Structure formats: structure tokens, C-alpha cells
Coordinates of C-alpha atoms in Angstrom, one line a residue:
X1 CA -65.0 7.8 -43.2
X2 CA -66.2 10.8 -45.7
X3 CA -64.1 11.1 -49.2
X4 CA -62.0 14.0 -48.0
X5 CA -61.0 12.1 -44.7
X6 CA -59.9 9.7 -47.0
X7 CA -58.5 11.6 -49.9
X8 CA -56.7 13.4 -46.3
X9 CA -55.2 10.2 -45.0
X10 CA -53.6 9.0 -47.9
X11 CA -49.4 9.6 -48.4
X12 CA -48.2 12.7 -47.6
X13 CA -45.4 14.8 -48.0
X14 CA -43.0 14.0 -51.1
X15 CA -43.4 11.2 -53.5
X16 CA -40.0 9.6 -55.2
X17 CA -40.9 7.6 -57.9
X18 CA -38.2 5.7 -60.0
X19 CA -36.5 6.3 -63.3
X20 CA -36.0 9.5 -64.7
X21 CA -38.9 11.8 -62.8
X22 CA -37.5 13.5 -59.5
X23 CA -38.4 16.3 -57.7
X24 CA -42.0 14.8 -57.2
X25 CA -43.1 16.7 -54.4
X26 CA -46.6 18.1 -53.1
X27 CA -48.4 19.2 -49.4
X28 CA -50.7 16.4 -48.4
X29 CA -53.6 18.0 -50.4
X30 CA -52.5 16.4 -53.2
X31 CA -51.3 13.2 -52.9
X32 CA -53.9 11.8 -54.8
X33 CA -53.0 13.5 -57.6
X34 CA -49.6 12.6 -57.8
X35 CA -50.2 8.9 -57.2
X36 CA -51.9 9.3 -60.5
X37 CA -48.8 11.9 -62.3
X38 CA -46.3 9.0 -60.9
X39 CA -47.7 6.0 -62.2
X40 CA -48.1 7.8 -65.4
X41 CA -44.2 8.9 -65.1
X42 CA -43.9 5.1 -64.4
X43 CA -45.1 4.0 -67.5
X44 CA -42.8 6.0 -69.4
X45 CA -44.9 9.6 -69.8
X46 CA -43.1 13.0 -69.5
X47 CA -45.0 15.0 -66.5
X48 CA -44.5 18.4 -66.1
X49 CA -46.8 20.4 -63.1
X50 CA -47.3 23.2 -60.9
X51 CA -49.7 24.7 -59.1
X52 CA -49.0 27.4 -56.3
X53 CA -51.5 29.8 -54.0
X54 CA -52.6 32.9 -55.3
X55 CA -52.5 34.6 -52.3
X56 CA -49.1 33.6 -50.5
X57 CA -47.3 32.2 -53.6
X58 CA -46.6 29.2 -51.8
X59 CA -45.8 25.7 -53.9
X60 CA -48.6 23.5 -53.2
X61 CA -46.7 20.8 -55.9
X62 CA -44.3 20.6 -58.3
X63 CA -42.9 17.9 -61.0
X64 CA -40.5 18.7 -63.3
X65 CA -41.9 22.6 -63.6
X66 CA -38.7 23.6 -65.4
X67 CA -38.9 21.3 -68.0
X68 CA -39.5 23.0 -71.3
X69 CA -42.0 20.7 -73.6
X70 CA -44.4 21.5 -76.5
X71 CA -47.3 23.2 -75.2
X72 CA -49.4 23.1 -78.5
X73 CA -52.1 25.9 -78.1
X74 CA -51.3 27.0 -74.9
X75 CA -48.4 29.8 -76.4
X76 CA -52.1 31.4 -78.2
X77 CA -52.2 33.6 -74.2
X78 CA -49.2 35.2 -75.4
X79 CA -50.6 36.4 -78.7
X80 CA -53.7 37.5 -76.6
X81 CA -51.6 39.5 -74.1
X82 CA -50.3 41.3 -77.4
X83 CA -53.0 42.4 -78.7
X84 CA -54.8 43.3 -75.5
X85 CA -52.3 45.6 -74.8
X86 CA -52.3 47.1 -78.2
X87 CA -56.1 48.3 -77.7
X88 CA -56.6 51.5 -77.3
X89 CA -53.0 52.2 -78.0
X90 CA -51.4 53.1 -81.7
X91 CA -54.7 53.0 -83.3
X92 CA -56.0 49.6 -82.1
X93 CA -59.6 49.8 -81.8
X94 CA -61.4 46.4 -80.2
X95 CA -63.9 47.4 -83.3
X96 CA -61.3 46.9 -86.3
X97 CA -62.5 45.2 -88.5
X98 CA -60.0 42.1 -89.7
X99 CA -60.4 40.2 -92.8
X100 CA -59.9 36.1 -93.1
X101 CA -57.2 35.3 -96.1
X102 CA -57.1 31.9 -97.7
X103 CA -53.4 31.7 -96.3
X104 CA -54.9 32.6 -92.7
X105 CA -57.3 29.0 -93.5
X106 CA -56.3 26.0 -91.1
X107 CA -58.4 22.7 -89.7
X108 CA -58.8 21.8 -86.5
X109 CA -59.7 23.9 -83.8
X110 CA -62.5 26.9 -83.8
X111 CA -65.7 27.8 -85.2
X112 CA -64.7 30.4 -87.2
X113 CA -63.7 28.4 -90.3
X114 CA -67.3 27.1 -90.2
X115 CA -68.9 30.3 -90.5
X116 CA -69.7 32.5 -93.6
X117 CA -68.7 35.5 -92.6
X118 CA -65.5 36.9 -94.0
X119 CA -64.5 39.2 -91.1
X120 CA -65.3 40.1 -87.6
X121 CA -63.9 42.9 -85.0
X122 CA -60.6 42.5 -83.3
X123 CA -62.3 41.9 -80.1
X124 CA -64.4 39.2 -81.1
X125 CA -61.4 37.6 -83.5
X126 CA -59.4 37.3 -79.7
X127 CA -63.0 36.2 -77.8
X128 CA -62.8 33.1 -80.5
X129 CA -59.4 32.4 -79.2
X130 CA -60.2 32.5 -75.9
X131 CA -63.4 30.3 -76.2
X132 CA -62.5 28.2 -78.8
X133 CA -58.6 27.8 -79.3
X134 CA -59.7 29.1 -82.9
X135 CA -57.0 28.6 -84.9
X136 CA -57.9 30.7 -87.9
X137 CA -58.9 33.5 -86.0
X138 CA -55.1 33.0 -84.0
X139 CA -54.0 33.4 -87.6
X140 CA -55.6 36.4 -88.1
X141 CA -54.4 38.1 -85.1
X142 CA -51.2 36.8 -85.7
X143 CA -50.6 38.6 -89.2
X144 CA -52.0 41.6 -87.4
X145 CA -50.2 42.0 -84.7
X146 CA -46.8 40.0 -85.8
X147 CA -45.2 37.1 -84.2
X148 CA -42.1 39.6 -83.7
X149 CA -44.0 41.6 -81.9
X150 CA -45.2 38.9 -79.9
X151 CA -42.0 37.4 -78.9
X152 CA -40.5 40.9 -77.7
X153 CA -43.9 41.0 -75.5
X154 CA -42.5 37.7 -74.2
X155 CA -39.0 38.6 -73.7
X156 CA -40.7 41.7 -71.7
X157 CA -42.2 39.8 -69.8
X158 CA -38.8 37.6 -68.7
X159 CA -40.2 34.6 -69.7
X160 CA -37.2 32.3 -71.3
X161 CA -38.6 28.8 -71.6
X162 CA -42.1 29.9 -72.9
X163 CA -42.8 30.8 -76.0
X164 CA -45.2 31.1 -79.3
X165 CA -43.0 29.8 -81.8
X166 CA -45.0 30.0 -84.8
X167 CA -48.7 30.7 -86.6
X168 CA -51.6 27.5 -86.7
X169 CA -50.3 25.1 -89.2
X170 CA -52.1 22.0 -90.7
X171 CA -48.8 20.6 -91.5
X172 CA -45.2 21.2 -90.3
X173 CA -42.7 20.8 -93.1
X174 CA -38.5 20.8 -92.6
X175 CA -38.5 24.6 -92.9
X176 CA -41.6 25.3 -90.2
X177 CA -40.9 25.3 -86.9
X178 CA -41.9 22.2 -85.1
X179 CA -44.1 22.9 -82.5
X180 CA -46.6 25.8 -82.0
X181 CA -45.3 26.8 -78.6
X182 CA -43.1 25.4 -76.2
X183 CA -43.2 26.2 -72.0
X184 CA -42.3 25.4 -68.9
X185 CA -44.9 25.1 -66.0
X186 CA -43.1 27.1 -63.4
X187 CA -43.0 30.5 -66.1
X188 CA -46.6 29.4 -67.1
X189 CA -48.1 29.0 -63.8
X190 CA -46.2 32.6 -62.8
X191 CA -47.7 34.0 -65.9
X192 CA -51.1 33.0 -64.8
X193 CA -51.0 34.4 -61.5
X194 CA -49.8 37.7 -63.2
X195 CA -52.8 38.2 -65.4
X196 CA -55.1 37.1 -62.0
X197 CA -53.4 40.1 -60.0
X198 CA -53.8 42.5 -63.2
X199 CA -49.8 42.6 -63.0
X200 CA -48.8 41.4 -66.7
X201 CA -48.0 44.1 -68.8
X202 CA -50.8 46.2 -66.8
X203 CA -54.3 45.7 -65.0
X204 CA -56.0 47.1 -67.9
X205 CA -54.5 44.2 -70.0
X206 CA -54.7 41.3 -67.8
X207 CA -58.1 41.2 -67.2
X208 CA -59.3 42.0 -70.4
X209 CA -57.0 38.5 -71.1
X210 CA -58.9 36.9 -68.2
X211 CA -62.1 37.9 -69.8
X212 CA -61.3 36.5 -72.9
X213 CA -59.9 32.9 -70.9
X214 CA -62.8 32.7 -69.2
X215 CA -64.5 32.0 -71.9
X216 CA -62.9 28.6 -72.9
X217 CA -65.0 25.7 -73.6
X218 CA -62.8 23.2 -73.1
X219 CA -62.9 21.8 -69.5
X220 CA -61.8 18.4 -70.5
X221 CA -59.0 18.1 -68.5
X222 CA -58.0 19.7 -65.3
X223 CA -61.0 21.5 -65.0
X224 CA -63.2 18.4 -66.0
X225 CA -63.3 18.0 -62.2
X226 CA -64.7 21.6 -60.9
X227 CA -68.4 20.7 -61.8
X228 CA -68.7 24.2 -63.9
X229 CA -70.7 24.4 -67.1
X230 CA -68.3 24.1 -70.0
X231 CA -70.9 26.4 -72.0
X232 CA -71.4 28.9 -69.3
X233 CA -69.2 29.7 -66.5
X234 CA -68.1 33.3 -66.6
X235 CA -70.0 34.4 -63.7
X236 CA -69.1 32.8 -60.2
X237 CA -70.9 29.0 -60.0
X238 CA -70.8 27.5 -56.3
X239 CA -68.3 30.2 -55.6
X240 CA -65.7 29.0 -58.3
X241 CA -64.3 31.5 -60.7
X242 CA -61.6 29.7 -63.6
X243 CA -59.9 30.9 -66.1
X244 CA -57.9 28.3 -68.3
X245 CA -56.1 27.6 -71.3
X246 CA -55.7 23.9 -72.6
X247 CA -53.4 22.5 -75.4
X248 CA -53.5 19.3 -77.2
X249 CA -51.9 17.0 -79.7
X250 CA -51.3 13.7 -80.4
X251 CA -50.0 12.0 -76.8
X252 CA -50.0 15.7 -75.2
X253 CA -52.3 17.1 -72.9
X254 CA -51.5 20.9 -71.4
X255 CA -53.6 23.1 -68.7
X256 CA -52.6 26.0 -67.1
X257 CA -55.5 28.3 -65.5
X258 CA -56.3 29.8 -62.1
X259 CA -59.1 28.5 -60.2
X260 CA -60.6 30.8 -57.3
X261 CA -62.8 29.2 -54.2
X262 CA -64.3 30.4 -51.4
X263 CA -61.1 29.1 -48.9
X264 CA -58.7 30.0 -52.0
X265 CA -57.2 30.3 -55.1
X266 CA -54.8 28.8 -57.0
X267 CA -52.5 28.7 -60.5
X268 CA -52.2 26.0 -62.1
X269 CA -50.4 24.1 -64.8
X270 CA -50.0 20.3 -65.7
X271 CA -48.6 19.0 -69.1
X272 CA -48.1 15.1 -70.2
X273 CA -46.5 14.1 -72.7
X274 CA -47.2 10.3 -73.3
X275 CA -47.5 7.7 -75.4
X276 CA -51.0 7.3 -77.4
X277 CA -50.6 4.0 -78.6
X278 CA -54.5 3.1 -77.8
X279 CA -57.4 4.8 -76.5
X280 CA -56.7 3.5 -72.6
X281 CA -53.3 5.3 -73.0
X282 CA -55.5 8.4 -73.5
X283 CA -57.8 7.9 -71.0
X284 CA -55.6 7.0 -68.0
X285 CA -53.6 10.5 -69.4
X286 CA -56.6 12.7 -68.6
X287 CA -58.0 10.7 -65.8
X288 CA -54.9 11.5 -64.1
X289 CA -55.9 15.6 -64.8
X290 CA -59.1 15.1 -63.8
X291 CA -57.7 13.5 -60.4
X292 CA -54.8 16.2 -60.0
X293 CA -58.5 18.7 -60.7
X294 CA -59.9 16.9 -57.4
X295 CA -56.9 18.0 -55.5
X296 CA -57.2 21.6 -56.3
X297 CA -61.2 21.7 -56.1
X298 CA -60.7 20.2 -52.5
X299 CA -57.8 22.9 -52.0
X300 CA -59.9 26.2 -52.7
X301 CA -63.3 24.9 -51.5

């Protein structure tokens, strides 16, 4: 019996675990992956997925999509569909110049804060974004481009549980708000699709956005299980294209990105929020993305 015969005989249809996770429910392509989502649910972990065909739209699983949790980095997309639309529009040149300000200066994510130089061109400020998660070059952007601005781009685009909520913070005091972004997998995974049929905001826009997305590094989670280079995977590898933005924190893990195969394509989004008590908490966390990225592998290929 070969892998996928077996990966193919496993459950099917929906999955009902106990306590407070309903609506588990998934074609038989993916029951593997929600073995994993359930027992994580089971252990007391907040799951939150989607994932849907590119083409026909169709729900190929769904847990909890509505639910609205912190999304850490992922709400960066919506600054990047800002200021994509801005080029060439107003002024906005992808060649302006921007300048990093000691109140722009934050830890954690990106390469930028390691390098000397003091400023860089729009374009490449959003490139570190979309590579890196770079938080001082979000910051940047952000004071450019204005988080105002960015949550009327949001409202525009009728998303209501998803939004950028604040800039890159090293710490969150009583006055900050407390998340960087918050979403819901169902407006996520939409918004995905949008930018892969060139129909948020406009083409022009969404795939300079994909561009930029394509770029990401970070394949650590969903994506861990495509086989693609994380350094190098912006040109079609085995007939996979991806796009993808991850967010993390402490005990949350968040992917959404669109992955395109030779059979099909999909959009996709997953976010747990669980308890990281000790490093096997973490582990069996992305091992169950990486499983629920074996499921969509074997969908579009």
C-alpha cells in the first residue's frame, strides 16, 4: 500500500471532536490533517483553519474559520496592500527614499536593524517585509503611509474581523494596543485568494503584493512540508508556486498563503493558539502544520 493510498483510506468526511471545538469538518484529503488540529484542540489549544480551492471556491476544510484571534505579523499584508496601491499614485514612487528614526527601532524580526544603512527605497523597505517580516522596516512604512490609512484600506476591502491594529512594538504597555493584528481565517483565506486573482484593490496591486509574499523566508510551518527552498522559491519548483505570510508569538503559530500545483491551487490559512509550557508543546503545534501542509501538497500535486 503506497503513502497516499494510505493517507486516502484514513477517516473521512467530518470530524467531531469533544469540548469546545465544533464545526471540524474537511473532504477526505485531509483527514490527516485534522487528526492532528483535533488532538491539539483536545489538549486544550484554540484552532482556527481554512483552506478552499482557487479555482471553484469550494471549502476543502474548515475549523473555527470565524473565530477572530491574534494573528501577530500576519496584519503586516494589509500595510503592504496600502502601500502597493499608493505607487505610482499621489506621488509614491517605489524609488523614495525613506529614512529609519530611532522611534521606528524594534527587536525581533528582520535584517534591517542589522544593517548600517540609514535608508533604503520604498520598494525595497516593503520587499524586507515581505521576505523577512522586518519589523523596522514595517515601522517605517507604517509612519509613511499611516495606520489610518491602512485601516480605511481594510474597511474597503469589507474585511470586519481582520485587522492591523497597531505598529511593531518591543513592549505593549496598558495604553498600546494588545496585539499587532487580529483575524479570522475565513476573511484571511478570502483575502488571499483576492490578491492570487489580481482582484484586491486591483491587478496592478495584488500582484506586486504577491511578489513581495513570495519572497518570505519563513517556511517553518505550513509550508515546511512543500519541499521548496526557503532561500529561493520565487520561480516555479516541481510545479509549485506559494506565496505566504506567517505570524508568531509566544504559544501562536499563524499561516495564511496560496499554494499552486500542477492538479490545483489552493488558499490557505491555519492559526493555533496553544499553550507553550515546554518545548514538545511547540513541536507537536507545528508538527500538526506541517501535517495539515501534507494534505494540501497531496491536494494540488
Amino acid at each position: 500500500m503506497t503513502a497516499t493510498t494510505e493517507r486516502r483510506r484514513r477517516g473521512r468526511g467530518h470530524l467531531q471532536p469533544t469540548g469546545r471545538h465544533r464545526g471540524f469538518e474537511a473532504t477526505e484529503n485531509f483527514s490527516a490533517g485534522f487528526q492532528a488540529l483535533a488532538h491539539l484542540a483536545l489538549d486544550g489549544a484554540q484552532v482556527s483553519a481554512r483552506a478552499i480551492d482557487l479555482l471553484t471556491g469550494r471549502v476543502l476544510f474548515s475549523v473555527d474559520d470565524h473565530v477572530v484571534l491574534p494573528t501577530a505579523s500576519i496584519g503586516k499584508v494589509l500595510l503592504l496592500l496600502e502601500v502597493s496601491a499608493r505607487l505610482g499614485v499621489g506621488g509614491y514612487s517605489r524609488y523614495d527614499i525613506l529614512d529609519r528614526t530611532s522611534p521606528d527601532e524594534v527587536e525581533d524580526s528582520g535584517i534591517w536593524q542589522h544593517l548600517h544603512t540609514p535608508a533604503l527605497p520604498l520598494a525595497d523597505v516593503a520587499s524586507l517585509v515581505g521576505a523577512a517580516s522586518d519589523n523596522l522596516a514595517t515601522n517605517v512604512l507604517l509612519r509613511r503611509v499611516g495606520l489610518d490609512a491602512v485601516r480605511e484600506r481594510t474597511d474597503e476591502l469589507g474585511l470586519q474581523r481582520t485587522a492591523l491594529l497597531d505598529r511593531v512594538r518591543d513592549r505593549r504597555g496598558p495604553d498600546d494596543a494588545p496585539q499587532l493584528s487580529v483575524g479570522s481565517m475565513d476573511e484571511l483565506v478570502w483575502l488571499f485568494a483576492a490578491i492570487a486573482r489580481g482582484e484586491a484593490i486591483d491587478a496592478t496591486t495584488s500582484y506586486r503584493v504577491a511578489d513581495w509574499l513570495a519572497l518570505n523566508v519563513d517556511l517553518s510551518m505550513v509550508a515546511s512540508a512543500f519541499g521548496l527552498d526557503p532561500l529561493s522559491h520565487v520561480r516555479s519548483d516541481h510545479n509549485l508556486t506559494l506565496f505566504n505570510k506567517t505570524g508568531t508569538d509566544k504559544g501562536l503559530l499563524s499561516e495564511v498563503g496560496v499554494l499552486r500545483g500542477p492538479r490545483a491551487g489552493v488558499a490557505y490559512g491555519v492559526t493555533l493558539s496553544y499553550r507553550d509550557d515546554r518545548l514538545a508543546d511547540r513541536l507537536s503545534a507545528r508538527q500538526a502544520m506541517h501535517t495539515i501542509g501534507l494534505d494540501l501538497l497531496e491536494y494540488v500535486h
